[in-house]
PDB file of C-alpha atoms in Angstrom:
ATOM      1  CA  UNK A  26     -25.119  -2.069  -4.556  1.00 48.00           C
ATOM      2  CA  UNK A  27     -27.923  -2.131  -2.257  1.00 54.00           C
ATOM      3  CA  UNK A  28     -27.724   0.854   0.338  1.00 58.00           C
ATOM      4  CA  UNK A  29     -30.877  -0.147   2.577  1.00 81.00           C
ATOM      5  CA  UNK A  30     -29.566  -0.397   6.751  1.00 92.00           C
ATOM      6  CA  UNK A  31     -30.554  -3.503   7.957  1.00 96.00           C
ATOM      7  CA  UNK A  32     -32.371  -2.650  11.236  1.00 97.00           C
ATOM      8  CA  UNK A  33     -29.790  -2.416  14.608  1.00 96.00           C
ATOM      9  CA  UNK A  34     -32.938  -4.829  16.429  1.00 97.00           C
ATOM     10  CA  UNK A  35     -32.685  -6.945  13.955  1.00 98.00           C
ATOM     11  CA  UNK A  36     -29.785  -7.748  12.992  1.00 98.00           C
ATOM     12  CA  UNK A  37     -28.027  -8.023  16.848  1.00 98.00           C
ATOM     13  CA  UNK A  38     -30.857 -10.326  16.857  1.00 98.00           C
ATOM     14  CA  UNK A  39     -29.962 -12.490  13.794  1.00 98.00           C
ATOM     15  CA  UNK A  40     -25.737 -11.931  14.628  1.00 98.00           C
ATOM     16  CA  UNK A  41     -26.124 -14.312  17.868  1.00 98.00           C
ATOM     17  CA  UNK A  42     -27.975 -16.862  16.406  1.00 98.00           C
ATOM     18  CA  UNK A  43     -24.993 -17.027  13.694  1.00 98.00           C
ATOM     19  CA  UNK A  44     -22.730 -16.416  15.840  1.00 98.00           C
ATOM     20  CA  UNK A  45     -23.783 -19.592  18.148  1.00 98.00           C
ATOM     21  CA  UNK A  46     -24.001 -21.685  15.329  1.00 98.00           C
ATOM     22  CA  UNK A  47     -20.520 -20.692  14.446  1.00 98.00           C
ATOM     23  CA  UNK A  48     -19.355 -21.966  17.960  1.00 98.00           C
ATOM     24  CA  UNK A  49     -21.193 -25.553  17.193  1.00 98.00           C
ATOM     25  CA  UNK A  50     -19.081 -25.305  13.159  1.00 98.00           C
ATOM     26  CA  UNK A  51     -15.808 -24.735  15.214  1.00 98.00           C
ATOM     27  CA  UNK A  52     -17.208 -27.815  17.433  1.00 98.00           C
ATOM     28  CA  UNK A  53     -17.363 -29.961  14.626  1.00 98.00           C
ATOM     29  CA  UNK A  54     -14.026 -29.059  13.348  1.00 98.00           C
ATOM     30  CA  UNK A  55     -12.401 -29.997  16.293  1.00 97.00           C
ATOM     31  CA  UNK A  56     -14.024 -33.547  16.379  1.00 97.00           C
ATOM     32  CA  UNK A  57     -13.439 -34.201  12.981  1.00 98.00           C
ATOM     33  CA  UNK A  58      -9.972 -32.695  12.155  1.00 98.00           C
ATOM     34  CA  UNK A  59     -11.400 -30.216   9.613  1.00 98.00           C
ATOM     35  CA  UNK A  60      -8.881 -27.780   8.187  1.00 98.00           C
ATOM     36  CA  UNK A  61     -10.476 -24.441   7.357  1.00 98.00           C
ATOM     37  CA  UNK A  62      -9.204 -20.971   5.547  1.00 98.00           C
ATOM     38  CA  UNK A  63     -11.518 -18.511   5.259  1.00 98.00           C
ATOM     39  CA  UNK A  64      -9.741 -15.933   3.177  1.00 98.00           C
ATOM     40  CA  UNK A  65     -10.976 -12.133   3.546  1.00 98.00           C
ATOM     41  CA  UNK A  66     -10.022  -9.563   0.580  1.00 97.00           C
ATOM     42  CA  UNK A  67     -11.736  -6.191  -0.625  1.00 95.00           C
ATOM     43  CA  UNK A  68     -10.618  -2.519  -1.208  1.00 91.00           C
ATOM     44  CA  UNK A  69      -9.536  -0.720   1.719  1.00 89.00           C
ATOM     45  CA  UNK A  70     -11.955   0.613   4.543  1.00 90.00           C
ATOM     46  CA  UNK A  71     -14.597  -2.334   3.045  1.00 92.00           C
ATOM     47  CA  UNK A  72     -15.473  -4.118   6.276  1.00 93.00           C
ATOM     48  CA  UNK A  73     -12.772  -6.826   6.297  1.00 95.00           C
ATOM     49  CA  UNK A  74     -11.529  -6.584   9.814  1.00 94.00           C
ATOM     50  CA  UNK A  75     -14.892  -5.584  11.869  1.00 96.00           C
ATOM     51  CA  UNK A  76     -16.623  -9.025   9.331  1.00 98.00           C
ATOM     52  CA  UNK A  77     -13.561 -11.106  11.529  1.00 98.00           C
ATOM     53  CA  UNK A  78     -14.186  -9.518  14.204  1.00 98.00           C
ATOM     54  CA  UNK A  79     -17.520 -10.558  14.567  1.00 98.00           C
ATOM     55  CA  UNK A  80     -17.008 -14.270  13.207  1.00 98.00           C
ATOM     56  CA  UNK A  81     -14.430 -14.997  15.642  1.00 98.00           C
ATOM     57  CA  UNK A  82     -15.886 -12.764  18.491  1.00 98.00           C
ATOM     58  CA  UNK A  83     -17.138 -16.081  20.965  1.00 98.00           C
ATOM     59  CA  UNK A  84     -14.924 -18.611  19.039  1.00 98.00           C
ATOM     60  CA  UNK A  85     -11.804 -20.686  20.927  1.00 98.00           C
ATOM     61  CA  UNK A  86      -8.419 -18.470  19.860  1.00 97.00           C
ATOM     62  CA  UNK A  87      -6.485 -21.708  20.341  1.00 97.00           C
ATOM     63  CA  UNK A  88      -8.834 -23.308  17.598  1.00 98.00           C
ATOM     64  CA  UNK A  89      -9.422 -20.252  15.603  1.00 98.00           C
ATOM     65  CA  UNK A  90      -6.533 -17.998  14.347  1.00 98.00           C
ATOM     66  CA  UNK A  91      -6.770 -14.593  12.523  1.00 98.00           C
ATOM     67  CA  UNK A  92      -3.873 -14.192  10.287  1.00 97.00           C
ATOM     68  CA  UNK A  93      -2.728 -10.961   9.586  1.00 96.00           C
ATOM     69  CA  UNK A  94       0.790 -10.937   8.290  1.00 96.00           C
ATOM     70  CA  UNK A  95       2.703  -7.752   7.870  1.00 93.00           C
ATOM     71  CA  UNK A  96       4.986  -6.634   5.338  1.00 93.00           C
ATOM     72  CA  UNK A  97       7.791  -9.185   4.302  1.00 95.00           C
ATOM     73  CA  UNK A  98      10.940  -9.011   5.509  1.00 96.00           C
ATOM     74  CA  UNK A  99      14.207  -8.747   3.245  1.00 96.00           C
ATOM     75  CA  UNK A 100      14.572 -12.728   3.678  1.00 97.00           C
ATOM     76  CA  UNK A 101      10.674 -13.289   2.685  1.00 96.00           C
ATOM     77  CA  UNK A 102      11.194 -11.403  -0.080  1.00 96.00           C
ATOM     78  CA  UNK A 103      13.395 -14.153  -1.384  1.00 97.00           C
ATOM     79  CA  UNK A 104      11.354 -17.064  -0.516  1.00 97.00           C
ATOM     80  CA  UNK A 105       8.748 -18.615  -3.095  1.00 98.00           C
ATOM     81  CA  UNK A 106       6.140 -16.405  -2.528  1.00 98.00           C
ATOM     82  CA  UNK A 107       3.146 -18.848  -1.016  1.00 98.00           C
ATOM     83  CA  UNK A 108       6.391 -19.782   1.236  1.00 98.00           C
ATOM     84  CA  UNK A 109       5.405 -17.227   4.606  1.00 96.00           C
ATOM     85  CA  UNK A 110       1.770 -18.034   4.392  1.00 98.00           C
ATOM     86  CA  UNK A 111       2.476 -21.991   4.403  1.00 97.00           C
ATOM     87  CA  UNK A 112       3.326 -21.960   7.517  1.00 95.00           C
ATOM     88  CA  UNK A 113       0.255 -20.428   8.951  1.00 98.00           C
ATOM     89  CA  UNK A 114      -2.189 -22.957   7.200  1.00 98.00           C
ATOM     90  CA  UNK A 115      -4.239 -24.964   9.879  1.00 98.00           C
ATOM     91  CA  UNK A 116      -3.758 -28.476  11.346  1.00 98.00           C
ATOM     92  CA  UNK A 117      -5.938 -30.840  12.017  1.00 98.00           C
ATOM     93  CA  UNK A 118      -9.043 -29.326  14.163  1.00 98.00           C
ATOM     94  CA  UNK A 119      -7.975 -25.759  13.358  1.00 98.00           C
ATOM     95  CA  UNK A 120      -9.572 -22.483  11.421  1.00 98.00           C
ATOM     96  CA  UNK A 121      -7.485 -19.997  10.114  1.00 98.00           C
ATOM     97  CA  UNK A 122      -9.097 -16.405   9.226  1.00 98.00           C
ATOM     98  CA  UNK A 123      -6.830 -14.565   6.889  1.00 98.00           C
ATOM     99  CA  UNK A 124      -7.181 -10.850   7.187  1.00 97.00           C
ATOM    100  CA  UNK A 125      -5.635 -10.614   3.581  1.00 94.00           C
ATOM    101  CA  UNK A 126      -3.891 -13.314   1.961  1.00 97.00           C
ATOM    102  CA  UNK A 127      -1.634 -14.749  -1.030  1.00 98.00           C
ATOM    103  CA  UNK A 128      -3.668 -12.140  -2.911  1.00 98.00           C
ATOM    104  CA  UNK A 129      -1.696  -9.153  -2.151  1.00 97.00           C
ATOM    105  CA  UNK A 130       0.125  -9.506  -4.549  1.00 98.00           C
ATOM    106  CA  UNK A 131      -2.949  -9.438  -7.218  1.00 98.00           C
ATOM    107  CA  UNK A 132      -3.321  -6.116  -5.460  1.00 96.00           C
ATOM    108  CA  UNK A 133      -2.095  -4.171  -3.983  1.00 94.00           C
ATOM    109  CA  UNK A 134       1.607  -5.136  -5.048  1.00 96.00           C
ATOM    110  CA  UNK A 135       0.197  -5.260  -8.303  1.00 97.00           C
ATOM    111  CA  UNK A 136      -1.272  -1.626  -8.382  1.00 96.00           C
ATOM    112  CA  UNK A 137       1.404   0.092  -6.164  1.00 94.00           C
ATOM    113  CA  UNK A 138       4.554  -1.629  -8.045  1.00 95.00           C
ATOM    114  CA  UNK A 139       5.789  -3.507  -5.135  1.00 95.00           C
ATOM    115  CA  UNK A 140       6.069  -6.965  -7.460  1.00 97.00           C
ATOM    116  CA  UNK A 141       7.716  -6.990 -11.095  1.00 97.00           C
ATOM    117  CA  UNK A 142       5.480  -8.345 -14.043  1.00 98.00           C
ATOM    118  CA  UNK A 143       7.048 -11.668 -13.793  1.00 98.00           C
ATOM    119  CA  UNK A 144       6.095 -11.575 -10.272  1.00 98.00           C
ATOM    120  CA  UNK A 145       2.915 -11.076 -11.127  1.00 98.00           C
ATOM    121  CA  UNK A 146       2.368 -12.812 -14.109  1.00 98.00           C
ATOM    122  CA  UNK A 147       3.872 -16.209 -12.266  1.00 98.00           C
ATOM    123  CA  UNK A 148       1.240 -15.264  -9.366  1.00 98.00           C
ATOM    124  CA  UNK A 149      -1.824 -15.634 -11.536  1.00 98.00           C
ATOM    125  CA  UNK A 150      -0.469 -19.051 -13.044  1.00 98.00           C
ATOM    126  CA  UNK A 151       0.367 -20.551  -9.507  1.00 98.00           C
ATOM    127  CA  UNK A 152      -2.227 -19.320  -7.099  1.00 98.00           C
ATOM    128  CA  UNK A 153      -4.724 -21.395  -8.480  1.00 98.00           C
ATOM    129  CA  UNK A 154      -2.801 -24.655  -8.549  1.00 98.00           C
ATOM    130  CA  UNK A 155      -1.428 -23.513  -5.306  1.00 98.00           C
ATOM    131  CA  UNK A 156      -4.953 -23.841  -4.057  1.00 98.00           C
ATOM    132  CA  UNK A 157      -6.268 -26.902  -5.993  1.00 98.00           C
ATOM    133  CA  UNK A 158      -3.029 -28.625  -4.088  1.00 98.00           C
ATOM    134  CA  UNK A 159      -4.364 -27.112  -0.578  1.00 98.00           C
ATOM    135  CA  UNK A 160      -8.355 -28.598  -1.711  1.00 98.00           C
ATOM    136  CA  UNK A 161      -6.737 -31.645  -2.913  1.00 98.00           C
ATOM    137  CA  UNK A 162      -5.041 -32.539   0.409  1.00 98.00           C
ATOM    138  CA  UNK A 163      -8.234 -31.878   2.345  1.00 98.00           C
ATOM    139  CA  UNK A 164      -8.536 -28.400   3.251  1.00 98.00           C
ATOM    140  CA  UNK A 165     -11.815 -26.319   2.968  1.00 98.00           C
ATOM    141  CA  UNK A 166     -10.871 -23.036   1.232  1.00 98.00           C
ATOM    142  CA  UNK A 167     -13.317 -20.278   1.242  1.00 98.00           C
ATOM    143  CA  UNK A 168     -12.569 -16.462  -0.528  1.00 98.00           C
ATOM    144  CA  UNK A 169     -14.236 -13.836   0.075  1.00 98.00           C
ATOM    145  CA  UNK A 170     -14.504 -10.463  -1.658  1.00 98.00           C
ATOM    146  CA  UNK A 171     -15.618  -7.557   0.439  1.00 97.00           C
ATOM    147  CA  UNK A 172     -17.069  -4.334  -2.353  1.00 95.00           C
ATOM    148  CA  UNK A 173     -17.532  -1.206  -1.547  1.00 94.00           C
ATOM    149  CA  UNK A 174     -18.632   1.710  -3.773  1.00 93.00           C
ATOM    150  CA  UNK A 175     -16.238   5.007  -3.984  1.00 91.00           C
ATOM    151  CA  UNK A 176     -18.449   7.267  -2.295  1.00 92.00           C
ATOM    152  CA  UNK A 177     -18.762   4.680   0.920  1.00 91.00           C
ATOM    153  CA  UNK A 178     -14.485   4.251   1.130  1.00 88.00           C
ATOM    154  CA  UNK A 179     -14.197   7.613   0.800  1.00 86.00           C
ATOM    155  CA  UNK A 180     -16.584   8.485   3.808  1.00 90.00           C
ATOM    156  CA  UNK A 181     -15.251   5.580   5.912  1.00 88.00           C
ATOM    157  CA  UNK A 182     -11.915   6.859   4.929  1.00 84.00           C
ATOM    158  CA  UNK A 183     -13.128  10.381   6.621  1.00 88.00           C
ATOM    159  CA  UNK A 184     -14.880   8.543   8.988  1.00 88.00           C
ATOM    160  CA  UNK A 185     -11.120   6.539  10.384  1.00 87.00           C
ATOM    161  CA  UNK A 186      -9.105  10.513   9.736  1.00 85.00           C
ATOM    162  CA  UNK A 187     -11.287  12.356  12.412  1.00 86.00           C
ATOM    163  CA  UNK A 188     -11.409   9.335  14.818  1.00 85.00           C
ATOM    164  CA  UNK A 189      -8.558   9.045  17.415  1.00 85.00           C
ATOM    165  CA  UNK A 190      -9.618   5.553  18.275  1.00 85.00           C
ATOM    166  CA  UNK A 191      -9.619   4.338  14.584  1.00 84.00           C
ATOM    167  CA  UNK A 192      -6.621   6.730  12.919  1.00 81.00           C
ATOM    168  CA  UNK A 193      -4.344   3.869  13.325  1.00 80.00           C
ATOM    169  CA  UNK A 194      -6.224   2.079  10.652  1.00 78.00           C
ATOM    170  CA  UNK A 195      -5.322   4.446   7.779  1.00 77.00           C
ATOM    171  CA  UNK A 196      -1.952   4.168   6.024  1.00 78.00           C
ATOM    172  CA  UNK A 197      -0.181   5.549   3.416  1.00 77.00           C
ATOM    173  CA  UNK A 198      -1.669   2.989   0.507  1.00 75.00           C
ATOM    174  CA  UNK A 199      -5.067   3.363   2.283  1.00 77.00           C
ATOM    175  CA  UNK A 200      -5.164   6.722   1.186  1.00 78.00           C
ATOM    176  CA  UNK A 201      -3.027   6.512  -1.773  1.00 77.00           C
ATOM    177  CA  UNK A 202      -6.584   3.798  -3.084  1.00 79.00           C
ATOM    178  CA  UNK A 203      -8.792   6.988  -3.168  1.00 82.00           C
ATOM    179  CA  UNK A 204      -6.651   7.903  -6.213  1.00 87.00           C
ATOM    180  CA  UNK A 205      -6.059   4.419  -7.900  1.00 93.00           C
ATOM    181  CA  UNK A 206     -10.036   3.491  -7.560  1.00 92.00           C
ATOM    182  CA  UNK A 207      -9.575   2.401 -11.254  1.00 95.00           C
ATOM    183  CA  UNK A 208      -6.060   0.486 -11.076  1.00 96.00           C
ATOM    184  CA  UNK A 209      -7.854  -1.421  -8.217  1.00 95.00           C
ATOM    185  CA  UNK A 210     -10.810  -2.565 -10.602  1.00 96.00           C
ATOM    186  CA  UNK A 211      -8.434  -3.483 -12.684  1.00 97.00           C
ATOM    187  CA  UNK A 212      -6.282  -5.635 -10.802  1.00 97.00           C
ATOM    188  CA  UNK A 213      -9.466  -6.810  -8.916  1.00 97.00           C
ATOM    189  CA  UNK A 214     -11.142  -8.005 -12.677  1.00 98.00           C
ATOM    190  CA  UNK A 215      -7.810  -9.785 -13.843  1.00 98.00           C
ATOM    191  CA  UNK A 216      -7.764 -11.568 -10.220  1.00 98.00           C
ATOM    192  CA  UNK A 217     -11.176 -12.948 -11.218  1.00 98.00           C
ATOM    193  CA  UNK A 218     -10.163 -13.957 -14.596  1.00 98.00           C
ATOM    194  CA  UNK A 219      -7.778 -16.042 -13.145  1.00 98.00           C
ATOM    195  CA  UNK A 220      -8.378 -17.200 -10.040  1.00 98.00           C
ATOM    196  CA  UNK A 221     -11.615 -18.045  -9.970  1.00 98.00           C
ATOM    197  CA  UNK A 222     -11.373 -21.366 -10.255  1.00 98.00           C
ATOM    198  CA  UNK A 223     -14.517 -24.086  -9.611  1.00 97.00           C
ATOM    199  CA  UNK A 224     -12.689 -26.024  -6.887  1.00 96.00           C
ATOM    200  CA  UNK A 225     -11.900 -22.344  -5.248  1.00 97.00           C
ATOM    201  CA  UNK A 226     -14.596 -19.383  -5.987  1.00 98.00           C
ATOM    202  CA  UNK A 227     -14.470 -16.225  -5.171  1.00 98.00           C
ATOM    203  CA  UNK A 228     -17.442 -15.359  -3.429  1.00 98.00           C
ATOM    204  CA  UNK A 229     -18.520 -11.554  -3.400  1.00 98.00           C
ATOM    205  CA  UNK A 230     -20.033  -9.901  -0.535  1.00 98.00           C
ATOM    206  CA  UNK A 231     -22.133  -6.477  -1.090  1.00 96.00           C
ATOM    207  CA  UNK A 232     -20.672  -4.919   2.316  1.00 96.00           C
ATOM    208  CA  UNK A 233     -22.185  -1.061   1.706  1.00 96.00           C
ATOM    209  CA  UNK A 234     -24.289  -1.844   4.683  1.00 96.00           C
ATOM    210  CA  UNK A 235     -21.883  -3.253   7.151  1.00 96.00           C
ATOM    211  CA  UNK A 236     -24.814  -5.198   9.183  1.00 97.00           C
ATOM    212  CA  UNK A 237     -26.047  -6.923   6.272  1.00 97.00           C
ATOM    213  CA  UNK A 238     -22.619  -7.179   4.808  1.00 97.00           C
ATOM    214  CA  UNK A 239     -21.546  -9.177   7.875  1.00 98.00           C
ATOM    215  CA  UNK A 240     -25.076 -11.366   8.149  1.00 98.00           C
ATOM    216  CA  UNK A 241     -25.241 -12.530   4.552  1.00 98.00           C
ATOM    217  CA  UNK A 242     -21.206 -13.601   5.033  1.00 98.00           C
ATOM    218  CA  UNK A 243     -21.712 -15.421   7.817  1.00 98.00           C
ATOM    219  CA  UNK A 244     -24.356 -17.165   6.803  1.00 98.00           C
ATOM    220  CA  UNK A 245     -22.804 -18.035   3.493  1.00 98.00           C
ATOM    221  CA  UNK A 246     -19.916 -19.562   5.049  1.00 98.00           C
ATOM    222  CA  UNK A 247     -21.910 -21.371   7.460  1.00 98.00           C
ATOM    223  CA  UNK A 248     -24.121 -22.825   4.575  1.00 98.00           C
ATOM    224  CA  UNK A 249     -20.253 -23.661   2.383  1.00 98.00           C
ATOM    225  CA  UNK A 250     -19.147 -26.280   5.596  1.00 98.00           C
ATOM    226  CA  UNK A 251     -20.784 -29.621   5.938  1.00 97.00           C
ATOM    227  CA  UNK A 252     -20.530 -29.193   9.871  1.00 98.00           C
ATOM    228  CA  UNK A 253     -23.249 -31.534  12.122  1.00 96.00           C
ATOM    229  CA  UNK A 254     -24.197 -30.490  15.594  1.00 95.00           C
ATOM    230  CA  UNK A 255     -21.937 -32.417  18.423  1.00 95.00           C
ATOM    231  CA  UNK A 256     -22.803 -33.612  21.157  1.00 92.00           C
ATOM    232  CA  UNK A 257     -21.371 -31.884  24.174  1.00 87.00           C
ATOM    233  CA  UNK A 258     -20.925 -33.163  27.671  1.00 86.00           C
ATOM    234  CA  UNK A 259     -22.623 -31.773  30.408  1.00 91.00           C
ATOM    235  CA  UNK A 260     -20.007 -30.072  32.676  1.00 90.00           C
ATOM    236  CA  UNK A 261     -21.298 -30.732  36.561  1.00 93.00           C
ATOM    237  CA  UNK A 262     -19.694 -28.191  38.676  1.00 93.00           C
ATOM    238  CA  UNK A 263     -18.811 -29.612  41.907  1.00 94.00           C
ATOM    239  CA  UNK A 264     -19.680 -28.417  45.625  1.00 94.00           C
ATOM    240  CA  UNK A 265     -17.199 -26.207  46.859  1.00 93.00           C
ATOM    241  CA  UNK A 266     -15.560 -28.041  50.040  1.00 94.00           C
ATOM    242  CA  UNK A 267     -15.201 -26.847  53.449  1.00 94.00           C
ATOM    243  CA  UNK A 268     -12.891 -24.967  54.765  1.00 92.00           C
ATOM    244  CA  UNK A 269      -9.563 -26.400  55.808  1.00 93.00           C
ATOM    245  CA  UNK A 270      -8.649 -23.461  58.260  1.00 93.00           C
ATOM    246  CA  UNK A 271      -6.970 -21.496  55.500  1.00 93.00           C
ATOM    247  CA  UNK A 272      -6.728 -17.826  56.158  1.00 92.00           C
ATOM    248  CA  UNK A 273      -5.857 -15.283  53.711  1.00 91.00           C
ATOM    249  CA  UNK A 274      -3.314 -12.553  54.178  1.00 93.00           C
ATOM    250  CA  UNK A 275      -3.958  -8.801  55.162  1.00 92.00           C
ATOM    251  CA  UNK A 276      -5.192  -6.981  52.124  1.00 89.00           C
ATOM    252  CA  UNK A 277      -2.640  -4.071  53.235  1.00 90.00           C
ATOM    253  CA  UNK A 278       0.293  -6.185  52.161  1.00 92.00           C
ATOM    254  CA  UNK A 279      -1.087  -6.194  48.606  1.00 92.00           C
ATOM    255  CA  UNK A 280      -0.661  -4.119  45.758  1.00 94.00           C
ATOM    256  CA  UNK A 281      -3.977  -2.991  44.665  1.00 92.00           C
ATOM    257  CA  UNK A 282      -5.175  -1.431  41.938  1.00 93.00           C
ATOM    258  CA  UNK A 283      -6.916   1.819  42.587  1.00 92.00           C
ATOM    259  CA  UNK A 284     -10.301   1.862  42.621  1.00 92.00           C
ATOM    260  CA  UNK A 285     -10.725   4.577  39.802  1.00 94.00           C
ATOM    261  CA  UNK A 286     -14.173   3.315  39.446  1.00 94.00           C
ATOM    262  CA  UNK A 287     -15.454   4.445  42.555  1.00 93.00           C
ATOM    263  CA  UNK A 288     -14.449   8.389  41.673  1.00 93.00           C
ATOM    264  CA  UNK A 289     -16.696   7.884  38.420  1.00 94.00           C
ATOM    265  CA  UNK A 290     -19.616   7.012  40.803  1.00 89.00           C
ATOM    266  CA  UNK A 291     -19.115  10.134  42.803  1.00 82.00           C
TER     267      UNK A 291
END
């Protein structure tokens, strides 16, 4: 894996000009009725979330969704299993970001025990005709896999334990993948094997370096979508009108906020 920083200058440099061109692809699929998935998968502590979090940072939340479901309830558990994600597949004009997906169950279920062979055996032989049907009906699927070497988890994983603001992000199974690095290559090489498919590819991203993890993603996807620039209207703000006599209310019958700010400038 390549270890080399890109450059901070750099790459804030290179992230806007993706990151506008990413407002003009979510442009184009709203005037065209696109449907887009853009499905995000890796070990844990690989750069999933902060990669989303950058692709979505100036896009429209009504037009692009991240979904990020959380463990199934008792009645999920009984559904088909492509059943709870269905219903979070785009219409028309929509993206949908998937932090995690279907593939949970290639695994993590797969590696903790929290599917049965069957399970997991009828995953593999559905998941790509699962997709094919999505493709086939007109959706743009794109898969990404995040990788991460052990020695990089394992310091990110330190990294998230000694960091009050980013503890949260550590869990049980997150640290329980420091011992399982192995059952995880597994799973993660019979995923492959399986499901990836020509119509659907998997498509790895080297995120060691976080910055160029996150620039060479972005401007993969970018390259997948056949998006055109449209046109936009100019918006002409209007003269604000004279006054009509309207006066506003004391300030002392409001509620204000304190300003706090004002004791850090002292």
């Amino acid at each position: 894996m390549s270890a080399a920083r890109l450059p901070k200058k750099l790459y804030e440099r290179e992230l806007a000009r993706l990151q506008a061109q990413l407002v003009d692809m979510q442009a184009w699929v709203q005037a065209t009725g696109a449907r887009l998935v853009v499905i995000f998968e890796g070990r844990d502590a690989a750069g999933k979330g902060s990669t989303i979090k950058r692709v979505s940072e100036y896009l429209n939340p009504r037009v692009t969704r991240i979904m990020a479901l959380p463990t199934p309830t008792d009645r999920e558990k009984s559904q088909w299993y492509f059943q709870r994600y269905i219903a979070h597949l785009p219409a028309a004009g929509e993206i949908v970001l998937m932090d995690r997906s279907w593939y949970n169950r290639a695994g993590v279920e797969r590696v903790m025990g929290y599917c049965t062979e069957a399970e997991y055996q009828r995953f593999l032989h559905q998941a790509p005709l699962f997709e094919r049907m999505l493709i086939e009906d007109g959706i743009l699927l794109l898969k990404y896999w995040f990788s991460v070497s052990d020695v990089e988890q394992e310091a990110r994983f330190r990294s998230r334990a000694s960091d009050p603001m980013r503890r949260w992000k550590l869990s049980p199974n997150d640290v329980l993948s420091i011992t399982k690095w192995e059952d995880y290559s597994r799973a993660k090489d019979a995923m492959l094997v399986h499901t990836d498919i020509p119509e659907a590819r998997w498509y790895e991203v080297d995120n060691e370096d976080k910055r160029r993890g996150r620039i060479n993603m972005i401007h993969h996807l970018l390259e997948q979508i056949p998006w055109q620039p449209i046109p936009h209207e100019t918006v002409e703000i209007p003269e604000r009108p004279a006054s009509r006599g309207y006066e506003r209310p004391p300030r002392s019958l409001d509620a204000m906020v304190p300003d706090y700010a004002a004791t850090l400038e002292r």
